[in-house]
XYZ file of C-alpha atoms in Angstrom:
227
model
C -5.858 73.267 -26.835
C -6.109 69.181 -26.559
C -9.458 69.603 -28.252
C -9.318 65.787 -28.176
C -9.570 65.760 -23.936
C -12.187 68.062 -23.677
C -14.418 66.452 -25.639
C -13.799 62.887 -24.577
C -14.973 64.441 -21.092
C -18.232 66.185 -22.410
C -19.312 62.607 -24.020
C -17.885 61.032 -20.830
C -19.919 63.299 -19.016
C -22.977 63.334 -21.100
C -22.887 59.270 -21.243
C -23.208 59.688 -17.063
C -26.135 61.659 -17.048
C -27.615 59.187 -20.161
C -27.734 62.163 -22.597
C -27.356 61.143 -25.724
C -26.156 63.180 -28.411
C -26.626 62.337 -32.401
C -23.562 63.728 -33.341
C -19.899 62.170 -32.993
C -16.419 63.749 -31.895
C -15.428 64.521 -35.207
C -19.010 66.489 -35.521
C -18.374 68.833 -32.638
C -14.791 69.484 -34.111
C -16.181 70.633 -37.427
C -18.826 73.102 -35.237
C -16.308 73.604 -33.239
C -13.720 75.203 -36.498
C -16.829 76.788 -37.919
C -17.343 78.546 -35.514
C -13.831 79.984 -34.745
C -13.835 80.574 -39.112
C -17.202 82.740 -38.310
C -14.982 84.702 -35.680
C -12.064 87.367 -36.145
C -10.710 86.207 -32.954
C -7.039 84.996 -32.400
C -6.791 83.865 -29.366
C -10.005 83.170 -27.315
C -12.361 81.449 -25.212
C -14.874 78.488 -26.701
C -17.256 77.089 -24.727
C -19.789 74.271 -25.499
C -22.837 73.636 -23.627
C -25.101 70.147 -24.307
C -28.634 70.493 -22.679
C -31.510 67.800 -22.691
C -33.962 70.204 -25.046
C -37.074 70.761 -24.881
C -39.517 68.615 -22.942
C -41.352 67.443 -25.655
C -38.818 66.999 -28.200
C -35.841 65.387 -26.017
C -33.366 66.095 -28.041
C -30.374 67.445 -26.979
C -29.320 71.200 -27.605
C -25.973 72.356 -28.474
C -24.766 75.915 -27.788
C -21.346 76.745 -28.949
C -20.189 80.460 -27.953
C -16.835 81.951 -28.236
C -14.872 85.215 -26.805
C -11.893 86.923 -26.941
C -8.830 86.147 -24.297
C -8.954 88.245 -21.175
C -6.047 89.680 -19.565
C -4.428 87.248 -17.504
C -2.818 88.383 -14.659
C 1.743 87.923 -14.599
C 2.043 88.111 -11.307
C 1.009 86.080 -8.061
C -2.832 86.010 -7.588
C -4.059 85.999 -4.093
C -6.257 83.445 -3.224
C -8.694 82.791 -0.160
C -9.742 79.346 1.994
C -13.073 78.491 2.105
C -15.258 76.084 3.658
C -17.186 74.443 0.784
C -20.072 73.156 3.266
C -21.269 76.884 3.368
C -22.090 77.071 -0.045
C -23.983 74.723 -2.169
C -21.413 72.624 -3.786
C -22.521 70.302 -5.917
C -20.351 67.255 -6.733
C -21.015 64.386 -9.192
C -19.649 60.514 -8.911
C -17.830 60.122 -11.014
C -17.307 63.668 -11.301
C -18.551 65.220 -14.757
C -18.173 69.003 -15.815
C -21.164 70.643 -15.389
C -23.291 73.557 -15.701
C -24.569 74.088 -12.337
C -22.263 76.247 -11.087
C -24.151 78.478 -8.802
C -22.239 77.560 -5.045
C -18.904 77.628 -6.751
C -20.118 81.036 -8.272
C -21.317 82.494 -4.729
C -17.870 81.400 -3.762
C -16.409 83.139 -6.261
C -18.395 86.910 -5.324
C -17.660 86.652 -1.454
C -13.561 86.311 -2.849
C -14.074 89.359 -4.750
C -15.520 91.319 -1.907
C -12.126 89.850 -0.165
C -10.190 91.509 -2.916
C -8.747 87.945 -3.746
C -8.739 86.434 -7.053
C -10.056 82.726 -6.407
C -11.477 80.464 -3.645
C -9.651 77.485 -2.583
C -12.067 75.001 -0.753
C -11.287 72.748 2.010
C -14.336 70.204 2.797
C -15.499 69.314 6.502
C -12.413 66.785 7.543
C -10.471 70.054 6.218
C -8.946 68.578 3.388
C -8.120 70.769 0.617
C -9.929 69.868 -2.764
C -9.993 72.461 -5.466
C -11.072 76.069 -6.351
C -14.069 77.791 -7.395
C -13.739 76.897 -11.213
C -9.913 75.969 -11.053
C -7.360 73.177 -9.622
C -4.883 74.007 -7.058
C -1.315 72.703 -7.195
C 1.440 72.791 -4.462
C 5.130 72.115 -4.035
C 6.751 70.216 -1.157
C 10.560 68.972 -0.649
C 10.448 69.884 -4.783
C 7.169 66.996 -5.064
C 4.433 68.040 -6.663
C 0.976 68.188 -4.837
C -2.524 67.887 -5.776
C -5.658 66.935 -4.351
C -6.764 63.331 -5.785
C -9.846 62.354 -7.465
C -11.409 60.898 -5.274
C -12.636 63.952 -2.844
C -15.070 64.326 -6.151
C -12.983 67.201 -8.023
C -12.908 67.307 -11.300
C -10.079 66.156 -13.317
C -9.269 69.116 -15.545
C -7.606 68.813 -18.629
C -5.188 70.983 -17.386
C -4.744 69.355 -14.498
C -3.736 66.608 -16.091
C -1.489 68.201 -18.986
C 0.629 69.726 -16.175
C 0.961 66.535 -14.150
C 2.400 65.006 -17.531
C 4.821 67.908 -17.916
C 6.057 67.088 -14.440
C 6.020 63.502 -14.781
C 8.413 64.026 -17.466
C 10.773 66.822 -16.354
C 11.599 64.158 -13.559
C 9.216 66.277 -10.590
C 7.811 63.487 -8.532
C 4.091 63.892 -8.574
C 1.607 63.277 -5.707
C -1.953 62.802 -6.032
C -3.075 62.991 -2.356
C -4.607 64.343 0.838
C -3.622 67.941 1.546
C -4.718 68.961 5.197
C -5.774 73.086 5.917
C -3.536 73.476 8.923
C -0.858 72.085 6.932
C -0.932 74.940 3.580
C 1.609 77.194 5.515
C 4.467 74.502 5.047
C 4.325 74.372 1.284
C 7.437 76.111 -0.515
C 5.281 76.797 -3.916
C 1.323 77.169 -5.321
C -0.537 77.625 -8.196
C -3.559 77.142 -9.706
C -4.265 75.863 -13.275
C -7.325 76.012 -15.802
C -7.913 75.666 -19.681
C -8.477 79.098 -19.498
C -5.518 80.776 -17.428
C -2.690 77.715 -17.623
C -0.896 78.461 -14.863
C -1.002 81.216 -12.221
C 1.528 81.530 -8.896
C -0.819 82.079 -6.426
C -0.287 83.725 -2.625
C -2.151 84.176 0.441
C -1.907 85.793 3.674
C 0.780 85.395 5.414
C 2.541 82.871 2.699
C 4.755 83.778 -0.479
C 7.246 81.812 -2.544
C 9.715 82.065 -5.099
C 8.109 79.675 -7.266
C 11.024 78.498 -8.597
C 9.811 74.778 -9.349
C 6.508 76.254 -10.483
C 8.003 78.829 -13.278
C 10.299 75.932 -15.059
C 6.609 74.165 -14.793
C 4.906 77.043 -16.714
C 7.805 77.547 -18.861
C 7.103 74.026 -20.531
C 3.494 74.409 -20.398
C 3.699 77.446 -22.813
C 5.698 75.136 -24.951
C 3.626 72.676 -25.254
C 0.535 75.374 -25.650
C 2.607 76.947 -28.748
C 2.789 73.890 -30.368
C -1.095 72.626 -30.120
């Protein structure tokens, strides 16, 4: 799914960091396909890793690994608020994906021991900025709410797929400040990933209909069936 994006963000990414790979787009496609030929897997998970090598060689590594679908959950996923300043977050500027995931990870065990399915962080002025490995969505006087770039979260390529659905089903879209104190007052929620799409999400003491949110998903799958 949109191929394309994701890897125009790894050699976005890789081009921050000065890692330079000898291999183009159209390269990582073809691993990419041989990969998935090599497989007996309909539907599943591929993920690519770039390191900087070895030492002495410095030449980048590629890892390519792939895995069936889980089971995604169809209905509402609880989800908990965190404070991101007690766990090592790291964030880049600009913000690149990568594979130091280890406070976002921590994140994500304490939420289990919660029996909640994801961490929503809020930073120290308490503004809202994204989950553990996911982007969180809301829905206000039927506007769509997100948390913008600029608090360092990364722009998923799901993220931004959904934000285009929106944008053309005529739902005003917001790319903004979202206080703590203020999560209560929302009428929908739902986070969004590569790997999930979309998923209502609750908490305690909040639920929804979702009723902006499902017509949402509805196109997403659309668009998904077609790619």
């Amino acid at each position: 799914f949109s191929i394309d994006k994701h890897i125009d963000r790894l050699l976005s990414g890789l081009n921050v960091i000065d890692l330079h790979l000898d291999k183009d787009k159209s390269d990582l496609v073809n691993l990419i396909s041989l990969i998935i030929a090599k497989n007996n897997i309909d539907s599943g998970i591929i993920r690519l890793m770039v390191t900087r090598g070895t030492s002495d060689i410095r030449v980048p590594s590629i890892y390519i690994s792939i895995k069936p679908f889980y089971s995604i959950p169809n209905t509402p996923v609880k989800v908990i608020y965190l404070n991101e300043t007690n766990f090592p977050i790291i964030r880049f500027n600009p913000a690149i994906k990568s594979m130091n995931y280890l406070g976002n990870m921590l994140a994500k065990k304490e939420t289990e021991k919660l029996n909640a399915f994801e961490p929503v962080f809020y930073n120290k002025e308490n503004i809202i900025t994204e989950c553990a490995i996911r982007n969180i969505f809301y829905i206000k006087n039927n506007i769509l709410l997100t948390p913008c770039l600029d608090l360092g979260i990364l722009s998923g390529v799901m993220r931004e797929t959904i934000i285009d659905i929106a944008k053309k089903n005529n739902i005003q879209v917001k790319e903004t400040y979202i206080d703590y104190k203020d999560i209560n007052q929302m009428d929908e929620a739902f986070i969004s990933s590569t790997g999930i799409g979309m998923l209502e999400c609750i908490w305690d003491g909040w639920s929804s209909s979702f009723s902006i949110t499902k017509k949402i998903k509805k196109e997403l799958f659309k668009k998904i069936k077609k790619s």
